[in-house]
Amino acid sequence: MCGIVGYLGDKDVVPLLVRGLERLEYRGYDSSGVAVVDGGLSIVKSVGKIKSLKDRLDGRRFPGRLGIAHTRWATHGEPNDVNAHPHTDCKGKIALAHNGVIENHAALKKLLLAEGHRFESETDTEVLAHLIERSLPGRTLGEAVSAALQLVEGTYGIAVVSADHPGTLVGARHGSPLVIGVGDGETFLASDGAPLREHTQRVVYLDEGEMVVIDEAGYRTFTIEGEAVDKQVDELNWDLEQIEKAGFPHFMLKEIHEQPDTVRNAMRGRLLREEGTAKLGGLNLSDDELRDIRRIVITACGTSYYAGLIGEYLLEEYARIPVEVEYASEFRYRNPILDEGTLVIAISQSGETADTLAALREARRRGATVMGIVNVVGSTVAREAGRGVYIHAGPEIGVASTKAFTSQVTVLALLTMHLGRLRVLSQAAGRALATELEALPGKIEKILAGAPAIKEIAVQMQHHDNFLYLGRGPNFPVALEGALKLKEIAYVHAEGYPAAEMKHGPIALIDENMPVVFIATRDAAYEKVMTNMQEVRARRGKILAIATEGDADIHALADYVIPVPATHDAFVPLLSVVPLQLLAYYMAVQRNCDVDQPRNLAKSVTVE
Ligand code: BG6
């Protein structure tokens, strides 16, 4: 996924575009570039982070009022100056920035080469600039973009300017997000709201198959075929501070420390303690319709998928509904059996992950009842699902997801209570869950207060290049998430496994050089986990245990112990994951990794 910014107005265009790119850098940081229409077309591009683009710009000023910019997550063509966006046509008059994948780029390139077009880059994107060049004669820039896109297969969010059309900025989306920022006498275009918030709160979300023509008069929206469409103006409901580091060295650490508040926000106004249930206004399903649900399929990617796995334990245990959890990228191409009695839940922090979006569309196409559990308000999954629950975690900038995970699990717990009380969960049992949920933020604060001790453990374990994470029951997905965090940001090979499954293979890896992280809280599986710890101990494996505070026995088996407060078995994952987030964070810092923008990753992947 990449980040795009466009602007038409009186502000100094290049600093504004570069500032916008910095706000979008979590979307990709392989290379970046700007293009300004200033009588001609001025383009400056650079491989690497936006800092190297700023160095190359070296404070130069460009007189133009119109420009586009791009930060890249490479799909086709390695990260270098030539493959950086914006890309141009043969005459160097058209500039285009693209987020997505042009699937028929090879065939289009062949056609264009046969017509004499010359290509500079290895990207799929460059064909678009040449297609627009080919369509321009006798058309406006908007019409030429529309005509060119009729030939294109694949996904795109694009911004286009042309030296011969000063005062016109064109955008179009099919598969990748694009938002218009409505200012006073100025108009913006961006991949999401982050670059817009410091200029305006008024935004228009382009839907699938739509485009916009921005000029001095403002903006007009159309289908890509050219039909005019009316769009509502929405409002960005978060503050600029929320996308600042607030004194923390990294967004990830800030977001880990935000979790007491974000878990509270996820349940605010939804938890009905006395009734022992939860109300979720966005479901738009009557109690009878909810009772008619015979099966739930949760689909997601990455960390959101692991949250889904915890949801499976909760929903089956407390609502007695059969649940399957599916990797969205597999689910969308499998031939799943779905009907309206199946509730398909798409979980996505960004609401833009291509595989999750496609899985949602496929589920709807097959007649399932669909809903979303999403963080980004106005995102495509949220708008297309048409029902669901916002997790209210606020903007998550760190590429490795943390606060969104605990808020997703909190919302799954609320959904479990709501569905459970309609079926099998007694008021008393519901009340017990509600009481414990309300106590969780305080318990997370207690764990965060222990961060220095976790840092110390990370200092001692920083040299290990392989880790095993083990847990049972709902702590198995926590083991998976802990391992993922270490992979994502510290580049350490780590595997999560059900603790008992260790004996059927991974135990072969264990010796004094293989640290094993056990999630060994005092819950229903405790005794079994202790046995697994003995088995690792017997092979001289180094053990780090996440344990319930006050557990004296565990010290006899573990080299390192990180205590977490006791809680209801249902909610142990919401506590046991926090030390694993911090461990990965401090390991990454010790290993001098780029915590907020780890190599090769992006905040959400809008391409297949
Ligand atoms: C990856 C992110 O690209 O996408 C992960 O790096 C994230 O942190 C995953 O969990 C899924 O993203 P989303 O937005 O659909 O939850």
Coordinates of C-alpha atoms and ligand atoms in Angstrom, one line a residue:
M1 CA 0.0 0.0 0.0
C2 CA 1.2 3.5 -0.7
G3 CA 0.2 7.1 0.3
I4 CA -1.0 9.8 -2.0
V5 CA -1.5 13.5 -1.4
G6 CA -2.7 16.2 -3.8
Y7 CA -3.4 19.9 -3.4
L8 CA -4.8 22.9 -5.3
G9 CA -4.7 26.2 -3.4
D10 CA -2.7 29.2 -2.3
K11 CA -0.5 27.5 0.3
D12 CA 3.2 26.8 -0.4
V13 CA 2.5 23.5 -2.2
V14 CA 5.8 21.5 -1.7
P15 CA 6.1 21.8 2.1
L16 CA 2.4 21.1 2.4
L17 CA 2.7 17.9 0.2
V18 CA 5.8 16.7 2.0
R19 CA 4.1 17.3 5.4
G20 CA 1.2 15.2 4.1
L21 CA 3.5 12.4 3.0
E22 CA 5.1 12.4 6.5
R23 CA 1.6 11.8 7.9
L24 CA 1.1 8.9 5.5
E25 CA 4.6 7.3 5.8
Y26 CA 3.1 4.4 7.7
R27 CA 1.6 3.3 4.4
G28 CA 4.9 2.7 2.8
Y29 CA 8.4 4.1 2.9
D30 CA 10.4 2.5 0.0
S31 CA 10.6 5.8 -2.0
S32 CA 8.8 9.1 -2.4
G33 CA 8.3 12.0 -4.8
V34 CA 6.5 15.2 -5.6
A35 CA 5.3 16.8 -8.9
V36 CA 4.3 20.5 -9.1
V37 CA 2.6 22.3 -12.0
D38 CA 4.3 25.6 -12.3
G39 CA 4.1 26.7 -15.9
G40 CA 5.7 23.3 -16.6
L41 CA 6.0 20.2 -14.5
S42 CA 8.7 19.9 -11.8
I43 CA 9.3 16.5 -10.4
V44 CA 11.6 15.5 -7.5
K45 CA 11.8 11.8 -6.4
S46 CA 14.0 9.9 -4.1
V47 CA 14.5 6.3 -3.0
G48 CA 14.1 5.6 0.8
K49 CA 12.3 7.5 3.5
I50 CA 10.7 11.0 3.0
K51 CA 13.7 12.5 4.8
S52 CA 15.8 11.7 1.7
L53 CA 13.3 13.4 -0.5
K54 CA 13.4 16.5 1.8
D55 CA 17.2 16.4 1.5
R56 CA 16.9 16.3 -2.3
L57 CA 14.4 19.1 -2.3
D58 CA 16.9 21.0 -0.1
G59 CA 14.4 23.7 0.7
R60 CA 13.9 24.7 -3.0
R61 CA 10.7 26.6 -3.6
F62 CA 8.2 25.9 -6.4
P63 CA 5.9 28.7 -7.5
G64 CA 3.0 26.4 -8.4
R65 CA -0.4 26.1 -6.6
L66 CA -1.0 22.6 -7.8
G67 CA 0.8 19.4 -7.0
I68 CA 0.7 15.7 -6.1
A69 CA 3.0 13.5 -4.0
H70 CA 3.5 9.8 -3.2
T71 CA 5.2 7.6 -0.7
R72 CA 5.7 4.0 -1.9
W73 CA 5.3 0.5 -0.8
A74 CA 6.9 -1.4 -3.7
T75 CA 5.0 -4.1 -5.5
H76 CA 6.4 -3.9 -9.1
G77 CA 10.0 -2.8 -9.5
E78 CA 12.6 -2.5 -6.7
P79 CA 12.8 0.7 -4.6
N80 CA 14.9 3.2 -6.5
D81 CA 14.7 6.7 -7.9
V82 CA 13.4 5.7 -11.3
N83 CA 10.6 3.5 -9.9
A84 CA 9.6 6.1 -7.4
H85 CA 6.3 8.0 -8.1
P86 CA 5.0 10.3 -9.6
H87 CA 5.4 8.7 -13.1
T88 CA 5.1 10.7 -16.4
D89 CA 4.2 10.2 -20.0
C90 CA 6.6 10.4 -23.0
K91 CA 6.5 14.2 -23.1
G92 CA 6.9 14.7 -19.4
K93 CA 3.7 16.7 -19.3
I94 CA 1.5 14.4 -17.2
A95 CA 2.4 13.2 -13.6
L96 CA 0.6 10.4 -11.9
A97 CA 0.8 8.9 -8.4
H98 CA -0.8 5.4 -7.8
N99 CA -1.7 3.1 -5.0
G100 CA -2.6 -0.4 -6.0
V101 CA -1.7 -3.0 -8.7
I102 CA -2.4 -2.8 -12.4
E103 CA -3.0 -6.4 -13.2
N104 CA -3.0 -6.1 -17.0
H105 CA 0.0 -3.7 -17.1
A106 CA 2.1 -6.1 -19.3
A107 CA -0.6 -6.2 -22.0
L108 CA -1.1 -2.4 -21.9
K109 CA 2.6 -1.8 -22.0
K110 CA 2.9 -4.0 -25.1
L111 CA 0.1 -2.0 -26.8
L112 CA 1.7 1.3 -25.9
L113 CA 5.2 0.2 -26.9
A114 CA 3.8 -0.8 -30.3
E115 CA 2.4 2.7 -30.6
G116 CA 5.8 4.2 -29.9
H117 CA 5.5 5.1 -26.2
R118 CA 8.9 5.0 -24.3
F119 CA 9.0 3.6 -20.7
E120 CA 11.5 4.6 -18.0
S121 CA 10.5 2.5 -15.0
E122 CA 9.8 -1.2 -14.2
T123 CA 6.6 -0.3 -12.5
D124 CA 3.1 -1.4 -13.4
T125 CA 2.0 2.2 -12.7
E126 CA 3.7 4.0 -15.6
V127 CA 1.3 2.5 -18.1
L128 CA -1.4 4.8 -16.7
A129 CA 0.5 8.0 -17.5
H130 CA 1.0 6.8 -21.1
L131 CA -2.7 5.7 -21.4
I132 CA -3.8 9.2 -20.3
E133 CA -1.4 10.7 -22.8
R134 CA -2.9 8.5 -25.4
S135 CA -6.5 9.6 -24.5
L136 CA -5.9 13.3 -24.1
P137 CA -6.2 14.7 -27.6
G138 CA -9.6 16.5 -27.7
R139 CA -10.5 15.8 -24.1
T140 CA -10.3 17.5 -20.8
L141 CA -7.9 15.9 -18.2
G142 CA -10.8 14.3 -16.4
E143 CA -12.3 12.8 -19.6
A144 CA -8.8 11.5 -20.6
V145 CA -8.4 9.8 -17.2
S146 CA -11.9 8.3 -17.5
A147 CA -11.2 7.0 -21.0
A148 CA -7.8 5.6 -20.0
L149 CA -9.2 3.8 -17.0
Q150 CA -11.7 1.9 -19.1
L151 CA -8.8 -0.2 -20.3
V152 CA -7.4 -0.9 -16.9
E153 CA -7.8 -4.1 -14.8
G154 CA -6.6 -4.1 -11.2
T155 CA -6.7 -1.8 -8.2
Y156 CA -5.9 1.9 -8.0
G157 CA -6.2 5.1 -6.1
I158 CA -4.6 7.7 -8.4
A159 CA -3.9 11.4 -8.5
V160 CA -3.1 13.1 -11.8
V161 CA -1.9 16.5 -12.9
S162 CA -0.8 17.9 -16.3
A163 CA 1.3 20.8 -17.2
D164 CA -1.1 21.6 -20.0
H165 CA -4.0 21.7 -17.6
P166 CA -2.9 24.0 -14.8
G167 CA -5.6 24.3 -12.2
T168 CA -6.9 20.7 -12.6
L169 CA -6.3 17.8 -10.3
V170 CA -7.9 14.5 -11.0
G171 CA -8.4 11.5 -8.7
A172 CA -10.0 8.1 -9.1
R173 CA -10.4 5.0 -7.0
H174 CA -11.0 1.3 -7.6
G175 CA -9.8 -0.9 -4.8
S176 CA -7.7 1.6 -3.0
P177 CA -9.0 4.4 -0.7
L178 CA -9.1 8.1 -1.7
V179 CA -10.5 11.0 0.3
I180 CA -11.2 14.6 -0.8
G181 CA -10.4 17.3 1.8
V182 CA -12.7 20.3 1.4
G183 CA -11.0 23.5 2.5
D184 CA -11.8 27.2 2.1
G185 CA -10.6 28.2 -1.4
E186 CA -8.4 25.1 -1.4
T187 CA -9.0 21.4 -2.1
F188 CA -7.0 18.3 -1.0
L189 CA -6.8 14.7 -2.1
A190 CA -5.3 12.0 0.1
S191 CA -5.2 8.2 0.7
D192 CA -6.7 8.8 4.2
G193 CA -7.6 11.6 6.6
A194 CA -4.2 11.9 8.3
P195 CA -2.7 14.6 6.0
L196 CA -6.0 16.5 5.9
R197 CA -6.7 17.0 9.6
E198 CA -4.4 19.9 10.1
H199 CA -6.1 21.8 7.2
T200 CA -9.8 20.7 7.3
Q201 CA -12.2 18.3 9.1
R202 CA -14.5 18.3 6.1
V203 CA -14.0 15.2 3.9
V204 CA -15.6 13.3 1.1
Y205 CA -14.9 9.6 0.8
L206 CA -14.7 8.3 -2.8
D207 CA -16.5 5.0 -3.2
E208 CA -15.5 2.1 -5.5
G209 CA -15.5 3.2 -9.2
E210 CA -15.6 6.9 -8.5
M211 CA -13.4 9.8 -9.6
V212 CA -13.1 13.5 -8.8
V213 CA -12.1 16.5 -10.8
I214 CA -10.7 19.3 -8.6
D215 CA -10.3 22.8 -10.1
E216 CA -10.5 26.5 -9.0
A217 CA -14.3 26.1 -8.7
G218 CA -14.0 23.3 -6.2
Y219 CA -14.6 19.6 -6.8
R220 CA -17.0 17.5 -8.9
T221 CA -17.5 13.8 -8.5
F222 CA -18.3 11.2 -11.2
T223 CA -18.3 7.5 -11.8
I224 CA -15.2 6.4 -13.7
E225 CA -17.5 6.1 -16.7
G226 CA -18.2 9.8 -16.4
E227 CA -21.7 9.9 -14.7
A228 CA -22.0 12.7 -12.2
V229 CA -22.5 11.5 -8.6
D230 CA -23.6 13.4 -5.5
K231 CA -21.5 12.8 -2.4
Q232 CA -22.0 13.7 1.2
V233 CA -19.5 15.6 3.2
D234 CA -18.3 13.8 6.3
E235 CA -16.2 15.0 9.3
L236 CA -12.9 13.7 10.6
N237 CA -13.8 13.0 14.3
W238 CA -10.3 12.9 15.8
D239 CA -7.8 15.6 16.9
L240 CA -4.4 16.3 15.6
E241 CA -2.8 15.4 18.9
Q242 CA -3.9 11.9 18.4
I243 CA -1.5 11.6 15.5
E244 CA 1.4 13.1 17.4
K245 CA 3.8 11.2 19.6
A246 CA 2.9 13.1 22.8
G247 CA 6.5 12.9 24.1
F248 CA 6.9 9.1 23.5
P249 CA 10.0 8.1 21.4
H250 CA 7.8 5.9 19.2
F251 CA 4.1 5.8 18.2
M252 CA 4.1 2.1 19.1
L253 CA 5.1 2.8 22.7
K254 CA 2.6 5.6 22.9
E255 CA -0.2 3.3 21.6
I256 CA 0.8 0.5 24.0
H257 CA 0.4 3.0 26.8
E258 CA -3.0 4.3 25.5
Q259 CA -4.6 0.8 26.0
P260 CA -6.2 1.5 29.4
D261 CA -8.1 4.4 27.7
T262 CA -8.7 2.7 24.4
V263 CA -10.2 -0.4 26.1
R264 CA -12.4 2.0 28.1
N265 CA -13.4 3.7 24.8
A266 CA -14.3 0.4 23.2
M267 CA -16.8 -0.3 25.9
R268 CA -18.0 3.2 26.7
G269 CA -21.8 3.5 26.5
R270 CA -22.1 -0.1 25.4
L271 CA -21.7 -2.2 28.6
L272 CA -24.9 -2.7 30.6
R273 CA -23.6 -4.1 33.8
E274 CA -26.9 -4.6 35.6
E275 CA -28.4 -6.5 32.7
G276 CA -25.1 -8.3 32.3
T277 CA -25.1 -7.6 28.6
A278 CA -23.9 -5.1 26.0
K279 CA -25.7 -2.9 23.5
L280 CA -24.1 -2.4 20.1
G281 CA -26.0 0.2 18.2
G282 CA -24.4 -0.4 14.8
L283 CA -25.5 -4.0 14.4
N284 CA -28.9 -3.1 12.8
L285 CA -30.1 -6.6 13.5
S286 CA -33.1 -7.4 15.7
D287 CA -32.8 -9.8 18.6
D288 CA -34.8 -12.4 16.6
E289 CA -32.4 -12.0 13.6
L290 CA -29.5 -12.4 16.0
R291 CA -31.0 -15.5 17.5
D292 CA -31.4 -16.9 13.9
I293 CA -27.7 -16.8 13.4
R294 CA -26.6 -20.4 13.4
R295 CA -22.9 -20.0 12.7
I296 CA -20.2 -17.3 12.7
V297 CA -17.2 -16.9 10.4
I298 CA -14.6 -14.4 11.4
T299 CA -12.3 -13.3 8.6
A300 CA -9.2 -11.0 8.8
C301 CA -5.5 -10.6 8.3
G302 CA -2.4 -10.2 10.6
T303 CA -3.0 -9.1 14.1
S304 CA -6.8 -8.7 13.4
Y305 CA -6.9 -12.4 12.6
Y306 CA -5.4 -13.3 16.0
A307 CA -8.0 -11.1 17.7
G308 CA -10.6 -13.2 15.7
L309 CA -9.1 -16.4 17.1
I310 CA -9.7 -15.1 20.7
G311 CA -13.3 -14.1 19.6
E312 CA -13.8 -17.7 18.6
Y313 CA -13.1 -18.9 22.2
L314 CA -15.4 -16.2 23.7
L315 CA -18.3 -16.8 21.3
E316 CA -18.3 -20.5 21.5
E317 CA -17.8 -20.5 25.3
Y318 CA -20.3 -17.9 26.4
A319 CA -22.7 -17.6 23.5
R320 CA -22.6 -21.3 22.3
I321 CA -22.4 -20.4 18.6
P322 CA -20.1 -22.4 16.3
V323 CA -17.3 -20.2 15.0
E324 CA -14.7 -20.5 12.3
V325 CA -11.8 -18.1 11.9
E326 CA -10.5 -17.7 8.3
Y327 CA -7.5 -15.9 6.8
A328 CA -9.2 -13.5 4.5
S329 CA -6.7 -14.2 1.7
E330 CA -7.6 -17.9 1.7
F331 CA -11.3 -17.5 2.5
R332 CA -11.9 -15.2 -0.5
Y333 CA -10.7 -17.9 -3.0
R334 CA -12.1 -21.0 -1.2
N335 CA -15.6 -22.1 -2.1
P336 CA -17.1 -21.4 1.4
I337 CA -20.6 -22.6 2.3
L338 CA -22.5 -19.6 3.4
D339 CA -26.1 -18.6 3.8
E340 CA -28.0 -15.8 5.7
G341 CA -27.9 -17.9 8.8
T342 CA -24.1 -17.4 8.8
L343 CA -22.8 -14.1 10.2
V344 CA -19.5 -13.2 8.6
I345 CA -17.5 -10.7 10.7
A346 CA -14.7 -8.9 8.9
I347 CA -12.2 -7.5 11.4
S348 CA -9.8 -4.8 10.2
Q349 CA -8.1 -1.9 12.0
S350 CA -7.6 0.2 8.8
G351 CA -10.8 -1.0 7.1
E352 CA -8.8 -1.0 3.9
T353 CA -6.9 -4.3 3.8
A354 CA -7.6 -5.7 0.3
D355 CA -8.0 -9.3 1.2
T356 CA -10.4 -8.6 4.1
L357 CA -12.5 -6.3 1.9
A358 CA -12.6 -9.0 -0.8
A359 CA -13.6 -11.6 1.7
L360 CA -16.4 -9.4 2.9
R361 CA -17.7 -8.8 -0.6
E362 CA -17.5 -12.6 -1.4
A363 CA -19.4 -13.4 1.8
R364 CA -22.1 -10.9 0.9
R365 CA -22.2 -12.2 -2.7
R366 CA -22.9 -15.7 -1.3
G367 CA -25.8 -14.5 0.8
A368 CA -24.2 -14.4 4.3
T369 CA -25.2 -11.7 6.8
V370 CA -22.1 -9.5 7.1
M371 CA -20.7 -7.0 9.6
G372 CA -17.4 -5.2 10.3
I373 CA -15.3 -4.6 13.4
V374 CA -13.2 -1.6 12.3
N375 CA -11.2 1.2 13.7
V376 CA -11.0 3.8 10.9
V377 CA -14.3 5.6 10.7
G378 CA -15.5 6.0 7.1
S379 CA -13.1 3.3 5.8
T380 CA -14.2 1.0 3.0
V381 CA -14.9 -2.1 5.1
A382 CA -17.1 0.0 7.4
R383 CA -19.0 1.6 4.6
E384 CA -19.5 -1.6 2.6
A385 CA -20.4 -3.8 5.5
G386 CA -23.2 -1.5 6.3
R387 CA -23.3 -2.7 9.9
G388 CA -20.8 -3.3 12.6
V389 CA -18.9 -1.9 15.5
Y390 CA -16.3 0.8 15.6
I391 CA -13.6 0.0 18.2
H392 CA -12.8 3.7 18.9
A393 CA -9.1 3.2 19.4
G394 CA -8.2 6.5 17.7
P395 CA -5.6 6.7 14.9
E396 CA -3.1 3.8 15.1
I397 CA 0.2 5.0 13.4
G398 CA 2.7 2.4 14.5
V399 CA 2.8 -0.3 11.7
A400 CA 2.7 -3.1 14.3
S401 CA -0.8 -3.1 15.7
T402 CA -1.2 -2.9 19.5
K403 CA -4.1 -0.9 20.9
A404 CA -6.3 -2.0 18.0
F405 CA -5.8 -5.6 19.0
T406 CA -7.0 -5.1 22.6
S407 CA -9.9 -3.0 21.5
Q408 CA -10.9 -5.6 18.9
V409 CA -10.9 -8.3 21.6
T410 CA -12.9 -6.0 23.9
V411 CA -15.5 -5.5 21.2
L412 CA -15.6 -9.2 20.5
A413 CA -16.3 -9.7 24.3
L414 CA -19.1 -7.2 24.1
L415 CA -20.6 -9.0 21.1
T416 CA -20.3 -12.3 22.9
M417 CA -22.2 -10.9 25.9
H418 CA -24.9 -9.5 23.6
L419 CA -25.4 -12.7 21.7
G420 CA -24.9 -14.8 24.8
R421 CA -27.6 -13.1 26.7
L422 CA -30.0 -13.7 23.8
R423 CA -29.2 -17.4 24.1
V424 CA -27.6 -19.2 27.1
L425 CA -25.7 -16.6 29.2
S426 CA -27.4 -15.9 32.6
Q427 CA -27.8 -12.4 33.9
A428 CA -25.5 -13.3 36.8
A429 CA -22.8 -14.7 34.5
G430 CA -23.2 -11.6 32.3
R431 CA -22.8 -9.4 35.2
A432 CA -19.6 -11.2 36.3
L433 CA -18.2 -10.6 32.8
A434 CA -19.2 -7.0 32.8
T435 CA -17.7 -6.3 36.2
E436 CA -14.4 -7.8 35.2
L437 CA -14.4 -6.0 31.8
E438 CA -14.7 -2.7 33.7
A439 CA -11.8 -3.6 35.9
L440 CA -9.4 -4.3 33.0
P441 CA -8.1 -0.8 32.2
G442 CA -6.9 -0.5 35.8
K443 CA -5.1 -3.9 35.5
I444 CA -3.5 -2.9 32.2
E445 CA -2.2 0.3 33.9
K446 CA -0.6 -2.0 36.5
I447 CA 1.2 -4.0 33.9
L448 CA 2.4 -0.9 32.1
A449 CA 3.9 0.3 35.4
G450 CA 6.1 -2.8 35.2
A451 CA 7.5 -1.8 31.9
P452 CA 11.1 -1.1 33.2
A453 CA 11.4 -4.7 34.4
I454 CA 10.3 -5.9 30.9
K455 CA 12.8 -3.6 29.3
E456 CA 15.5 -5.2 31.5
I457 CA 14.5 -8.7 30.3
A458 CA 14.7 -7.5 26.7
V459 CA 18.2 -6.2 27.3
Q460 CA 19.2 -9.6 28.5
M461 CA 17.5 -11.5 25.7
Q462 CA 18.3 -9.2 22.8
H463 CA 20.9 -11.4 21.2
H464 CA 18.6 -14.4 20.6
D465 CA 17.6 -14.8 17.0
N466 CA 14.9 -17.5 17.5
F467 CA 12.0 -17.6 20.0
L468 CA 9.1 -20.0 20.7
Y469 CA 5.9 -18.7 22.1
L470 CA 3.5 -21.2 23.8
G471 CA 0.0 -20.9 25.3
R472 CA -3.1 -22.9 25.7
G473 CA -6.8 -22.0 25.1
P474 CA -7.3 -18.3 24.5
N475 CA -3.7 -17.8 25.3
F476 CA -2.7 -19.7 22.2
P477 CA -3.7 -16.7 19.9
V478 CA -1.8 -14.5 22.4
A479 CA 1.3 -16.6 21.7
L480 CA 0.8 -16.1 18.0
E481 CA 0.4 -12.4 18.5
G482 CA 3.5 -12.2 20.7
A483 CA 5.5 -14.0 18.1
L484 CA 4.2 -11.8 15.3
K485 CA 5.2 -8.6 17.2
L486 CA 8.8 -9.9 17.6
K487 CA 8.9 -10.8 13.9
E488 CA 7.4 -7.5 12.8
I489 CA 9.5 -5.0 14.6
A490 CA 12.7 -6.8 15.9
Y491 CA 13.1 -9.0 12.8
V492 CA 13.6 -12.0 15.2
H493 CA 12.3 -15.4 13.9
A494 CA 9.6 -16.4 16.4
E495 CA 6.8 -19.0 16.3
G496 CA 3.6 -19.2 18.3
Y497 CA 2.3 -22.7 19.1
P498 CA -0.4 -24.3 21.2
A499 CA 1.8 -25.4 24.2
A500 CA 0.8 -29.1 23.9
E501 CA 1.6 -29.1 20.2
M502 CA 5.2 -28.3 21.1
K503 CA 5.9 -32.0 21.7
H504 CA 5.0 -32.9 18.1
G505 CA 7.9 -31.0 16.5
P506 CA 9.1 -27.7 17.8
I507 CA 10.6 -29.3 20.9
A508 CA 13.3 -30.5 18.6
L509 CA 14.4 -26.8 18.4
I510 CA 14.8 -26.4 22.1
D511 CA 18.2 -26.1 23.8
E512 CA 19.9 -23.5 26.0
N513 CA 19.9 -21.0 23.0
M514 CA 16.2 -21.2 22.3
P515 CA 14.1 -18.9 24.6
V516 CA 10.6 -20.1 25.1
V517 CA 7.9 -17.6 26.2
F518 CA 5.1 -19.3 28.1
I519 CA 1.8 -17.6 28.7
A520 CA 1.2 -19.4 32.0
T521 CA -1.5 -17.5 33.8
R522 CA -3.5 -19.3 36.5
D523 CA -6.5 -20.3 34.4
A524 CA -8.2 -23.6 33.5
A525 CA -5.1 -24.7 31.5
Y526 CA -2.5 -23.8 34.2
E527 CA -1.5 -27.3 35.3
K528 CA -1.1 -28.5 31.7
V529 CA 1.1 -25.5 30.9
M530 CA 3.3 -26.2 33.9
T531 CA 3.9 -29.7 32.6
N532 CA 4.9 -28.2 29.2
M533 CA 7.3 -25.9 31.1
Q534 CA 8.8 -29.0 32.8
E535 CA 9.4 -30.5 29.4
V536 CA 11.2 -27.4 28.2
R537 CA 13.2 -27.2 31.4
A538 CA 14.3 -30.8 30.9
R539 CA 15.9 -29.7 27.6
R540 CA 17.6 -26.8 29.3
G541 CA 15.4 -24.3 27.3
K542 CA 15.5 -20.7 28.6
I543 CA 12.0 -19.8 29.9
L544 CA 10.2 -16.5 30.1
A545 CA 6.8 -16.9 31.8
I546 CA 3.8 -14.5 31.7
A547 CA 2.3 -15.4 35.1
T548 CA -0.5 -14.4 37.4
E549 CA 0.9 -12.1 40.1
G550 CA 1.7 -13.8 43.3
D551 CA 2.3 -17.2 41.6
A552 CA 5.3 -18.4 43.7
D553 CA 5.5 -21.9 42.0
I554 CA 6.4 -20.5 38.6
H555 CA 9.7 -19.0 39.7
A556 CA 11.0 -22.5 40.3
L557 CA 10.6 -23.2 36.5
A558 CA 11.1 -19.9 34.7
D559 CA 14.3 -17.9 34.2
Y560 CA 12.2 -14.7 33.8
V561 CA 8.7 -14.0 35.1
I562 CA 6.5 -11.1 34.1
P563 CA 3.4 -10.9 36.5
V564 CA 0.0 -9.8 35.3
P565 CA -3.0 -9.3 37.6
A566 CA -5.6 -12.1 37.9
T567 CA -8.8 -11.8 35.9
H568 CA -11.7 -13.8 34.5
D569 CA -10.5 -16.6 32.3
A570 CA -12.4 -14.9 29.4
F571 CA -10.2 -11.8 29.6
V572 CA -6.8 -13.2 30.3
P573 CA -5.6 -12.5 26.7
L574 CA -6.3 -8.8 27.2
L575 CA -3.7 -8.7 30.0
S576 CA -1.2 -11.4 28.9
V577 CA -0.7 -9.7 25.5
V578 CA 0.5 -6.4 26.9
P579 CA 3.9 -7.6 28.3
L580 CA 4.5 -9.3 25.0
Q581 CA 3.9 -6.0 23.1
L582 CA 6.4 -4.3 25.5
L583 CA 9.0 -7.2 25.2
A584 CA 8.9 -6.9 21.4
Y585 CA 9.2 -3.1 21.6
Y586 CA 12.2 -3.1 23.8
M587 CA 13.9 -5.9 21.9
A588 CA 13.4 -3.9 18.7
V589 CA 14.9 -0.8 20.4
Q590 CA 17.8 -2.8 21.7
R591 CA 18.4 -4.2 18.2
N592 CA 18.2 -0.6 16.7
C593 CA 15.2 -1.5 14.5
D594 CA 12.9 1.1 13.1
V595 CA 10.0 0.4 15.5
D596 CA 7.3 2.5 13.9
Q597 CA 8.2 1.7 10.3
P598 CA 9.7 -1.8 10.2
R599 CA 11.2 -2.9 6.9
N600 CA 9.0 -4.3 4.2
L601 CA 5.8 -3.7 6.1
A602 CA 2.9 -1.3 5.8
K603 CA 0.1 -0.3 8.1
S604 CA -2.5 -2.1 6.0
V605 CA -2.0 -3.7 2.6
T606 CA -4.5 -2.5 0.0
V607 CA -3.1 -4.7 -2.7
E608 CA -3.5 -8.5 -3.0
Ligands
BG6_1 C1 -0.6 -5.5 8.2 C2 -0.2 -4.6 9.4 O1 -0.2 -4.9 7.0 O2 -2.0 -5.6 8.1 C3 -0.7 -5.4 10.6 O3 1.2 -4.4 9.4 C4 -2.2 -5.6 10.5 O4 -0.4 -4.6 11.8 C5 -2.6 -6.3 9.2 O5 -2.5 -6.4 11.6 C6 -4.1 -6.3 9.0 O6 -4.5 -4.9 9.0 P1 -6.0 -4.5 9.3 O7 -5.9 -3.0 9.1 O8 -6.9 -5.1 8.3 O9 -6.3 -4.9 10.7

